[in-house]
Coordinates of C-alpha atoms in Angstrom, one line a residue:
M18 CA -1.8 -9.1 24.5
S19 CA 0.6 -6.4 25.7
E20 CA -0.9 -3.0 26.0
L21 CA 2.4 -1.6 24.6
T22 CA 1.8 -3.0 21.2
R23 CA -1.6 -1.3 21.0
L24 CA 0.0 2.1 21.2
T25 CA -0.1 4.5 18.3
I26 CA 3.1 6.2 17.0
T27 CA 1.9 9.4 18.6
E28 CA 1.3 7.7 22.0
A29 CA 4.5 5.8 21.9
R30 CA 6.5 8.9 21.0
D31 CA 5.2 10.7 24.1
K32 CA 5.9 7.7 26.4
L33 CA 9.4 7.3 24.9
R34 CA 10.2 11.0 25.4
S35 CA 8.9 11.0 29.0
G36 CA 10.9 7.9 29.9
E37 CA 7.7 6.0 30.8
V38 CA 8.7 3.2 28.4
S39 CA 11.9 2.3 26.5
S40 CA 12.2 1.4 22.8
V41 CA 13.7 -2.0 23.9
A42 CA 10.6 -2.8 26.0
L43 CA 8.3 -1.7 23.2
T44 CA 10.3 -3.8 20.7
E45 CA 10.3 -6.9 23.0
A46 CA 6.5 -6.6 23.4
C47 CA 6.1 -6.5 19.6
L48 CA 8.5 -9.4 19.0
A49 CA 6.5 -11.5 21.5
E50 CA 3.2 -10.7 19.7
I51 CA 4.7 -11.6 16.4
D52 CA 5.9 -15.0 17.7
A53 CA 2.4 -15.7 19.0
A54 CA 0.7 -14.7 15.7
D55 CA 2.2 -17.2 13.2
A56 CA -1.3 -18.3 12.3
L57 CA -1.8 -14.9 10.6
N58 CA 1.3 -15.5 8.4
A59 CA 2.0 -11.7 8.3
F60 CA 5.7 -11.7 9.2
V61 CA 7.8 -13.9 6.9
H62 CA 11.3 -12.9 7.9
K63 CA 11.7 -12.0 11.5
T64 CA 14.7 -9.9 12.5
P65 CA 14.8 -9.8 16.4
E66 CA 18.5 -9.2 16.6
I67 CA 18.4 -6.3 14.3
A68 CA 15.3 -4.9 16.1
L69 CA 16.9 -5.0 19.5
D70 CA 20.2 -3.5 18.3
Q71 CA 18.2 -0.6 16.7
A72 CA 16.0 -0.2 19.8
Q73 CA 19.0 0.1 22.1
A74 CA 20.5 2.7 19.7
A75 CA 17.2 4.6 19.7
D76 CA 17.0 4.6 23.5
A77 CA 20.5 6.1 23.6
R78 CA 19.5 8.9 21.1
I79 CA 16.4 9.6 23.1
A80 CA 18.4 9.8 26.4
A81 CA 20.8 12.2 24.7
G82 CA 17.8 14.5 23.7
Q83 CA 18.6 14.1 19.9
A84 CA 15.7 11.9 18.8
P85 CA 13.6 12.5 15.7
T86 CA 9.9 11.9 15.9
M87 CA 10.1 8.3 14.7
C88 CA 13.0 7.3 17.0
G89 CA 12.4 4.1 18.8
I90 CA 9.1 3.1 16.9
P91 CA 8.9 -0.6 15.9
L92 CA 7.8 -1.1 12.3
G93 CA 7.1 -3.9 9.9
I94 CA 8.7 -3.6 6.5
K95 CA 6.9 -4.9 3.4
D96 CA 9.0 -7.6 1.6
L97 CA 9.1 -5.4 -1.5
F98 CA 11.7 -3.1 0.2
C99 CA 15.3 -4.2 -0.1
T100 CA 16.9 -4.4 3.3
K101 CA 20.6 -5.0 3.6
G102 CA 21.6 -8.5 4.5
V103 CA 17.9 -9.5 5.1
P104 CA 15.9 -11.7 2.7
S105 CA 14.0 -9.5 0.2
Q106 CA 11.9 -11.7 -2.0
A107 CA 9.0 -9.6 -3.1
G108 CA 6.8 -12.6 -2.1
S109 CA 8.3 -14.6 -5.1
K110 CA 9.9 -17.9 -5.4
I111 CA 12.2 -16.6 -8.1
L112 CA 14.0 -14.3 -5.5
D113 CA 14.5 -17.2 -3.0
G114 CA 17.8 -16.6 -1.3
F115 CA 18.3 -13.0 -2.4
L116 CA 20.1 -10.9 0.2
P117 CA 20.6 -7.3 -0.9
Q118 CA 23.9 -5.7 -0.1
Y119 CA 22.2 -2.3 0.0
E120 CA 19.3 -0.5 1.8
S121 CA 16.2 1.0 0.0
T122 CA 16.1 4.8 0.4
V123 CA 12.8 4.7 2.3
T124 CA 14.0 2.1 4.9
Q125 CA 17.3 4.0 5.2
N126 CA 15.4 7.2 5.9
L127 CA 13.3 5.4 8.5
F128 CA 16.4 3.9 10.1
D129 CA 18.2 7.2 10.1
A130 CA 15.2 8.6 12.0
G131 CA 15.7 5.9 14.6
S132 CA 12.9 3.5 13.6
V133 CA 13.2 -0.2 14.5
M134 CA 12.7 -3.0 12.0
L135 CA 10.9 -6.0 13.4
G136 CA 11.0 -8.0 10.2
K137 CA 9.7 -8.4 6.7
L138 CA 6.0 -8.6 5.9
N139 CA 4.1 -10.9 3.5
M140 CA 2.7 -9.6 0.3
D141 CA 1.3 -10.6 -3.1
E142 CA 4.0 -11.8 -5.4
F143 CA 5.7 -8.8 -6.9
A144 CA 2.8 -6.7 -5.5
M145 CA 0.4 -8.3 -8.1
G146 CA -2.8 -9.0 -6.3
S147 CA -5.7 -7.7 -4.2
S148 CA -6.0 -10.5 -1.7
N149 CA -2.5 -11.6 -0.6
E150 CA -3.2 -15.1 -2.2
T151 CA -0.3 -15.0 -4.7
S152 CA 2.6 -15.0 -2.3
T153 CA 5.2 -17.8 -2.2
Y154 CA 4.9 -17.7 1.6
G155 CA 1.2 -18.6 1.4
D156 CA -1.9 -16.6 2.2
V157 CA -2.0 -13.9 4.9
I158 CA -5.0 -14.4 7.1
S159 CA -7.0 -11.3 8.2
P160 CA -7.3 -10.8 12.0
W161 CA -11.0 -10.0 11.4
R162 CA -13.8 -12.6 11.3
R163 CA -17.4 -12.3 10.1
G164 CA -19.3 -12.5 13.4
N165 CA -18.9 -16.0 14.7
D166 CA -17.9 -17.4 11.3
A167 CA -14.5 -19.0 11.5
A168 CA -13.8 -18.7 7.7
N169 CA -10.5 -17.1 6.9
L170 CA -10.8 -13.6 5.3
T171 CA -8.4 -11.7 3.1
P172 CA -6.6 -8.7 4.5
G173 CA -6.5 -7.3 1.0
G174 CA -3.4 -6.9 -1.2
S175 CA -0.8 -6.5 -2.2
S176 CA 0.3 -5.0 1.2
G177 CA -1.8 -7.6 3.0
G178 CA 1.0 -8.5 5.5
S179 CA 1.4 -4.9 6.4
A180 CA -2.3 -4.3 6.9
C181 CA -2.7 -7.5 9.0
A182 CA 0.3 -6.7 11.2
V183 CA -0.9 -3.2 12.0
A184 CA -4.5 -4.2 12.6
A185 CA -3.5 -7.1 14.9
D186 CA -1.1 -4.9 16.9
L187 CA 2.0 -6.9 16.0
C188 CA 3.8 -3.6 15.2
L189 CA 3.0 0.1 15.6
A190 CA 3.0 0.8 11.8
A191 CA 4.3 -0.7 8.6
T192 CA 5.5 0.3 5.1
G193 CA 3.4 -0.4 2.1
T194 CA 3.5 0.2 -1.6
D195 CA 0.6 1.3 -3.8
T196 CA 0.5 0.7 -7.6
G197 CA -3.3 0.5 -8.1
G198 CA -4.6 0.6 -4.5
S199 CA -2.3 -1.8 -2.7
I200 CA -2.0 0.4 0.4
R201 CA -5.6 1.8 0.5
Q202 CA -7.6 -1.3 -0.3
P203 CA -6.0 -3.5 2.5
A204 CA -6.2 -0.6 4.9
A205 CA -9.9 -0.4 4.3
F206 CA -10.3 -4.2 4.7
V207 CA -8.7 -4.3 8.1
G208 CA -9.8 -0.9 9.6
I209 CA -6.5 1.0 9.6
T210 CA -5.3 4.2 7.8
G211 CA -3.4 3.8 4.5
L212 CA -1.8 6.7 2.7
K213 CA -0.5 6.7 -0.9
P214 CA 1.5 9.9 -1.4
T215 CA 1.9 11.9 -4.6
Y216 CA 4.0 10.0 -7.2
G217 CA 7.6 11.1 -6.5
R218 CA 7.2 12.1 -2.9
C219 CA 8.9 8.9 -1.7
S220 CA 11.9 7.4 -3.4
R221 CA 11.4 4.2 -5.3
W222 CA 15.1 3.3 -5.2
G223 CA 15.7 -0.1 -3.6
I224 CA 12.0 -1.1 -3.9
V225 CA 11.4 -4.0 -6.2
A226 CA 9.7 -2.6 -9.3
F227 CA 6.2 -3.7 -10.5
A228 CA 5.0 -0.8 -12.7
S229 CA 7.6 2.0 -12.4
S230 CA 5.3 4.9 -13.5
L231 CA 2.6 3.9 -10.9
D232 CA 4.5 2.5 -7.8
Q233 CA 4.7 4.6 -4.7
A234 CA 5.6 3.8 -1.1
G235 CA 3.5 5.0 1.8
P236 CA 2.7 4.4 5.5
M237 CA 0.1 2.1 6.9
T238 CA -0.8 3.2 10.4
K239 CA -3.4 3.1 13.2
T240 CA -4.3 6.7 12.9
V241 CA -4.2 9.6 10.4
R242 CA -1.8 11.5 12.7
D243 CA 0.6 8.5 12.7
A244 CA 0.5 8.5 8.9
A245 CA 1.5 12.1 8.8
I246 CA 4.4 11.5 11.2
M247 CA 5.7 8.4 9.4
L248 CA 5.4 10.0 5.9
G249 CA 7.6 12.8 7.1
A250 CA 10.3 10.3 7.9
M251 CA 9.9 8.3 4.7
A252 CA 9.7 11.1 2.2
G253 CA 12.5 13.2 0.7
H254 CA 14.3 13.9 -2.6
D255 CA 16.7 11.1 -3.7
P256 CA 19.2 11.7 -6.5
K257 CA 19.3 7.9 -7.1
D258 CA 15.6 8.0 -8.3
S259 CA 15.1 10.1 -11.4
T260 CA 11.3 10.3 -10.6
S261 CA 11.9 11.6 -7.0
A262 CA 10.6 15.2 -6.6
E263 CA 13.2 17.8 -5.5
L264 CA 10.8 19.3 -3.0
A265 CA 11.3 20.0 0.7
V266 CA 9.3 17.7 3.1
P267 CA 6.9 19.9 5.0
D268 CA 5.7 19.2 8.6
F269 CA 2.7 17.1 7.7
E270 CA 1.6 16.7 11.3
A271 CA 1.6 20.5 11.8
A272 CA -0.8 20.8 8.8
M273 CA -3.5 18.8 10.7
T274 CA -5.3 21.8 12.2
G275 CA -8.7 20.1 12.2
D276 CA -10.3 23.1 10.5
I277 CA -11.8 22.5 7.1
R278 CA -14.4 25.3 7.2
G279 CA -15.0 26.7 3.7
R280 CA -13.1 23.8 2.0
K281 CA -14.8 22.3 -1.1
I282 CA -15.2 18.5 -1.2
G283 CA -16.1 16.9 -4.5
I284 CA -18.3 13.8 -4.9
P285 CA -17.7 12.3 -8.3
R286 CA -20.9 11.0 -9.9
E287 CA -19.0 8.4 -12.0
Y288 CA -18.1 6.5 -8.8
R289 CA -21.7 5.6 -8.3
M290 CA -21.3 2.1 -9.8
D291 CA -24.1 -0.2 -10.8
G292 CA -24.6 -2.9 -8.1
M293 CA -22.7 -0.9 -5.4
P294 CA -23.7 -2.4 -2.0
A295 CA -26.2 -0.3 -0.1
E296 CA -23.8 -0.3 2.9
I297 CA -21.1 1.3 0.8
E298 CA -23.5 3.9 -0.6
K299 CA -24.8 4.7 2.9
L300 CA -21.3 5.1 4.3
W301 CA -20.3 7.4 1.5
A302 CA -23.3 9.6 2.1
E303 CA -22.5 9.6 5.9
G304 CA -18.9 10.6 5.1
A305 CA -20.1 13.6 3.1
D306 CA -22.4 14.6 5.9
M307 CA -19.5 14.4 8.4
L308 CA -17.4 16.7 6.3
R309 CA -20.4 19.1 5.7
D310 CA -21.0 19.2 9.5
A311 CA -17.3 20.2 9.9
G312 CA -17.9 23.2 7.7
A313 CA -16.9 21.9 4.3
E314 CA -18.9 22.5 1.1
I315 CA -20.0 19.3 -0.6
V316 CA -20.2 19.6 -4.4
D317 CA -21.0 17.2 -7.2
I318 CA -18.2 16.8 -9.7
S319 CA -17.6 14.9 -12.9
L320 CA -14.6 12.8 -13.7
P321 CA -15.8 11.6 -17.1
H322 CA -13.1 9.2 -18.1
T323 CA -13.3 7.2 -14.9
Q324 CA -15.0 4.3 -16.7
Y325 CA -11.8 3.7 -18.7
A326 CA -9.5 3.7 -15.8
L327 CA -9.5 0.0 -14.9
P328 CA -8.9 -1.2 -18.5
A329 CA -6.2 1.4 -19.0
Y330 CA -4.5 0.4 -15.8
Y331 CA -4.6 -3.3 -16.7
V332 CA -2.8 -2.5 -19.9
I333 CA -0.2 -0.1 -18.6
A334 CA 0.7 -1.9 -15.3
P335 CA 1.3 -5.4 -17.0
A336 CA 3.2 -3.7 -19.8
E337 CA 5.6 -2.1 -17.3
A338 CA 5.7 -5.3 -15.3
S339 CA 6.7 -7.4 -18.3
S340 CA 9.7 -5.1 -18.9
N341 CA 10.7 -4.8 -15.2
L342 CA 10.5 -8.6 -14.6
A343 CA 12.7 -9.5 -17.6
R344 CA 15.7 -9.2 -15.3
Y345 CA 14.7 -12.3 -13.3
D346 CA 16.4 -14.9 -15.4
G347 CA 18.5 -17.1 -13.1
V348 CA 21.8 -15.5 -14.1
R349 CA 22.7 -12.9 -11.6
Y350 CA 20.7 -13.5 -8.4
G351 CA 17.8 -15.4 -6.9
R352 CA 16.7 -18.8 -7.9
R353 CA 18.1 -20.9 -10.8
A354 CA 16.3 -24.0 -12.1
K355 CA 18.1 -27.3 -12.2
L356 CA 19.2 -28.0 -15.8
A357 CA 19.4 -31.2 -17.7
H358 CA 22.5 -32.3 -19.6
G359 CA 22.6 -30.3 -22.8
D360 CA 20.4 -27.5 -21.7
G361 CA 21.6 -24.1 -22.8
V362 CA 21.0 -20.5 -21.7
T363 CA 17.5 -20.4 -23.3
E364 CA 16.4 -23.5 -21.4
M365 CA 17.8 -22.0 -18.2
Y366 CA 15.7 -18.8 -18.8
E367 CA 12.6 -20.8 -19.6
K368 CA 12.8 -23.3 -16.7
T369 CA 13.8 -20.7 -14.1
R370 CA 11.0 -18.3 -15.0
A371 CA 8.4 -21.1 -15.3
E372 CA 9.1 -22.4 -11.8
G373 CA 10.0 -19.1 -10.2
F374 CA 7.0 -17.0 -11.2
G375 CA 3.5 -17.7 -9.9
H376 CA 0.4 -17.9 -12.1
E377 CA -0.8 -14.3 -11.6
V378 CA 2.7 -12.9 -12.3
Q379 CA 2.9 -15.1 -15.4
R380 CA -0.5 -14.0 -16.5
R381 CA 0.5 -10.3 -16.2
I382 CA 3.8 -10.8 -18.0
M383 CA 2.0 -12.4 -20.9
V384 CA -0.6 -9.6 -21.1
G385 CA 2.1 -7.0 -20.9
T386 CA 4.3 -8.6 -23.5
Y387 CA 1.2 -8.9 -25.8
V388 CA 0.2 -5.2 -25.5
L389 CA 3.8 -4.1 -26.2
S390 CA 4.2 -6.4 -29.2
A391 CA 4.7 -4.8 -32.6
G392 CA 1.2 -5.4 -33.9
F393 CA -0.6 -4.2 -30.8
Y394 CA 1.5 -1.5 -29.3
D395 CA -0.6 1.4 -30.8
A396 CA -3.9 -0.4 -30.4
Y397 CA -3.4 -1.1 -26.7
Y398 CA -0.4 0.5 -24.9
N399 CA -0.4 3.9 -26.7
R400 CA -4.2 4.1 -26.4
A401 CA -4.1 3.4 -22.7
R402 CA -1.4 6.1 -22.2
R403 CA -3.7 8.6 -24.0
V404 CA -6.6 7.5 -21.7
R405 CA -4.3 8.0 -18.7
A406 CA -3.6 11.6 -19.8
L407 CA -7.4 12.3 -20.1
I408 CA -7.9 10.9 -16.5
K409 CA -5.2 13.1 -15.2
R410 CA -6.8 16.1 -17.0
D411 CA -10.2 15.3 -15.4
F412 CA -8.6 15.7 -11.9
E413 CA -6.7 18.9 -13.0
T414 CA -10.0 20.4 -14.2
V415 CA -11.8 19.6 -11.0
F416 CA -9.0 21.0 -8.8
A417 CA -8.7 24.1 -11.0
D418 CA -12.4 24.7 -10.3
G419 CA -11.6 25.1 -6.6
V420 CA -12.2 21.6 -5.2
D421 CA -9.8 20.9 -2.3
A422 CA -10.4 17.1 -2.0
I423 CA -12.5 14.3 -3.4
L424 CA -14.4 11.8 -1.3
T425 CA -15.1 8.3 -2.6
P426 CA -15.5 4.8 -1.3
A427 CA -12.2 3.0 -0.8
T428 CA -13.4 -0.5 -1.9
P429 CA -16.5 -1.9 -3.6
S430 CA -17.1 -4.3 -0.6
A431 CA -15.9 -5.4 2.8
A432 CA -13.2 -8.1 2.9
F433 CA -14.1 -11.4 1.2
G434 CA -13.1 -14.9 2.2
L435 CA -9.8 -16.4 1.0
G436 CA -10.6 -18.6 -2.1
E437 CA -13.9 -16.9 -2.7
M438 CA -12.6 -15.0 -5.7
S439 CA -12.0 -17.8 -8.2
D440 CA -8.7 -17.8 -10.1
A441 CA -10.8 -18.8 -13.1
D442 CA -12.0 -15.2 -13.4
P443 CA -9.1 -12.8 -12.6
V444 CA -11.2 -9.9 -13.8
A445 CA -13.5 -10.3 -10.7
M446 CA -10.4 -9.8 -8.5
Y447 CA -9.3 -6.8 -10.6
L448 CA -12.6 -5.0 -9.9
N449 CA -11.4 -4.6 -6.3
D450 CA -9.2 -1.7 -7.6
I451 CA -12.1 0.2 -9.2
F452 CA -12.0 3.2 -6.8
T453 CA -8.3 3.3 -6.4
V454 CA -6.5 3.0 -9.8
T455 CA -7.4 6.5 -11.0
V456 CA -5.3 8.0 -8.2
N457 CA -2.2 6.1 -9.4
L458 CA -2.8 6.9 -13.1
A459 CA -3.0 10.6 -12.2
G460 CA -0.1 10.4 -9.7
L461 CA -2.2 12.0 -6.9
P462 CA -2.2 11.4 -3.2
G463 CA -5.0 9.3 -1.7
I464 CA -5.8 8.1 1.8
S465 CA -8.1 5.4 3.1
V466 CA -9.7 6.1 6.5
P467 CA -11.8 3.5 8.5
A468 CA -15.3 4.8 8.8
G469 CA -17.7 2.1 9.8
L470 CA -18.6 -1.6 10.0
D471 CA -20.8 -3.6 7.6
A472 CA -23.7 -5.9 8.8
Q473 CA -21.2 -8.7 9.4
G474 CA -19.0 -6.6 11.6
L475 CA -16.2 -6.0 9.0
P476 CA -14.5 -2.7 8.5
L477 CA -15.4 -0.3 5.7
G478 CA -13.2 2.6 4.5
L479 CA -13.6 5.9 2.8
Q480 CA -11.1 7.4 0.4
L481 CA -10.0 11.0 0.1
I482 CA -8.1 12.2 -2.9
G483 CA -6.0 15.3 -2.7
R484 CA -4.2 17.8 -4.9
P485 CA -0.7 16.8 -6.0
W486 CA 2.0 17.6 -3.4
E487 CA -0.6 18.7 -0.8
E488 CA -0.5 15.7 1.5
G489 CA -0.7 18.0 4.5
D490 CA -4.0 19.3 3.3
L491 CA -5.2 15.8 2.5
L492 CA -4.2 14.6 5.9
N493 CA -6.1 17.4 7.6
H494 CA -9.3 16.5 5.7
A495 CA -8.7 12.8 6.7
H496 CA -8.1 13.8 10.3
V497 CA -11.5 15.5 10.4
L498 CA -13.2 12.5 8.8
E499 CA -11.5 10.2 11.2
A500 CA -12.6 12.2 14.2
A501 CA -16.2 12.4 13.0
A502 CA -16.4 8.7 12.2
G503 CA -15.0 7.7 15.6
F504 CA -13.9 4.3 14.4
V505 CA -12.4 2.4 17.3
S506 CA -13.3 -1.2 16.5
K507 CA -10.6 -3.9 16.8
P508 CA -10.6 -7.5 15.7
A509 CA -11.4 -10.1 18.4
R510 CA -8.3 -12.1 19.0
W511 CA -8.6 -15.7 17.8
W512 CA -5.0 -16.5 16.7

């Protein structure tokens, strides 16, 4: 493995500025690692020509002394982001052959900052999943193993390809999206940092929609400082997205002072779930001690409507998905089923959607259509929206009482084996989102920080939840937690 690909964004930035390394050399090292890692199935559309062109342009900008912080940094792009002239399938068969003629705002922002696109990353179909087992490209394999056990593990989902690629040092960082935990859960499973910004901080324009009121793009990186740097390049107001906040993008990296003395960290009693593994409970307590040792005040708080978050989420998200996915019908773009003689437009819709959508997507479309139907709209969808408002108010009350951040586990367990969560019981898979969905329902920023290993040597993460629009403050708390935890473990190379 090339030592270059092991660099963080921060380290690479310094080496690029000093002339110690070029973006072309860094990019070539990443491309070689990607080609040698097909067993992981993380990169599904490789773009070496684009990458090298962008790297050469980045080197020229750096030489001219006009380079932004992200200039020359090789990234992986989740397949949910539309990239001009490059396949963008959202992990779905129904978008087979779709080549956007436009660039998503987030990727355009990154490219304007001089970042390099190595290729598109695998993901759960339409971002619906917690294990990266619903992709048309096949499963992503985690670079981690349980001790000497050769069983393939999940990298988490839906941003499983992004998590895998960063953890395996195939790229320096990657874009992800988070609708109910799809950045934070996979980050925790593979021992990297994953940041979900405040809803509206990053534009959703050009990102294939799952649930429009919940989706948010964010960075998946090797360190908290890297997440701050990358978010600064991704974020910004976008008039093409009506939910994009018209706020200036602060210097997130500058906010990371490492001083949290006198800050108040909340520990929500409702997150102490029945059957929580002792390892998760212990790590959570240790995380609180780390922050206390850094000078923060640890306080017990109550978020009383937490118990209703998961059912509310699994009403609202499928409802919005069923509406968003109605556009995939075989008419304008993507896959169209072969029709028999005499088939009309209705048969074309039915056949295209039946063969184009996977089982999990079909399940969620049906659930969403059901809860939006005339007889059940008030009983399910409107009730879930009212619950969502109560969950948001819980957080507002806690923050109004002076709490600066909230510490919780990131996941209810370490990574599980591929195929271990039976498709016969989708609810068991949905429970992976139990600690993360509240953040999306309330539109808050949240970050997963690697904090330890379980008894089998697999990463475990802790989550910090921040005040809306105060990602800099959240990143500062995460930076302190990261430094105290001292997590440096890497997966042993087997691929």
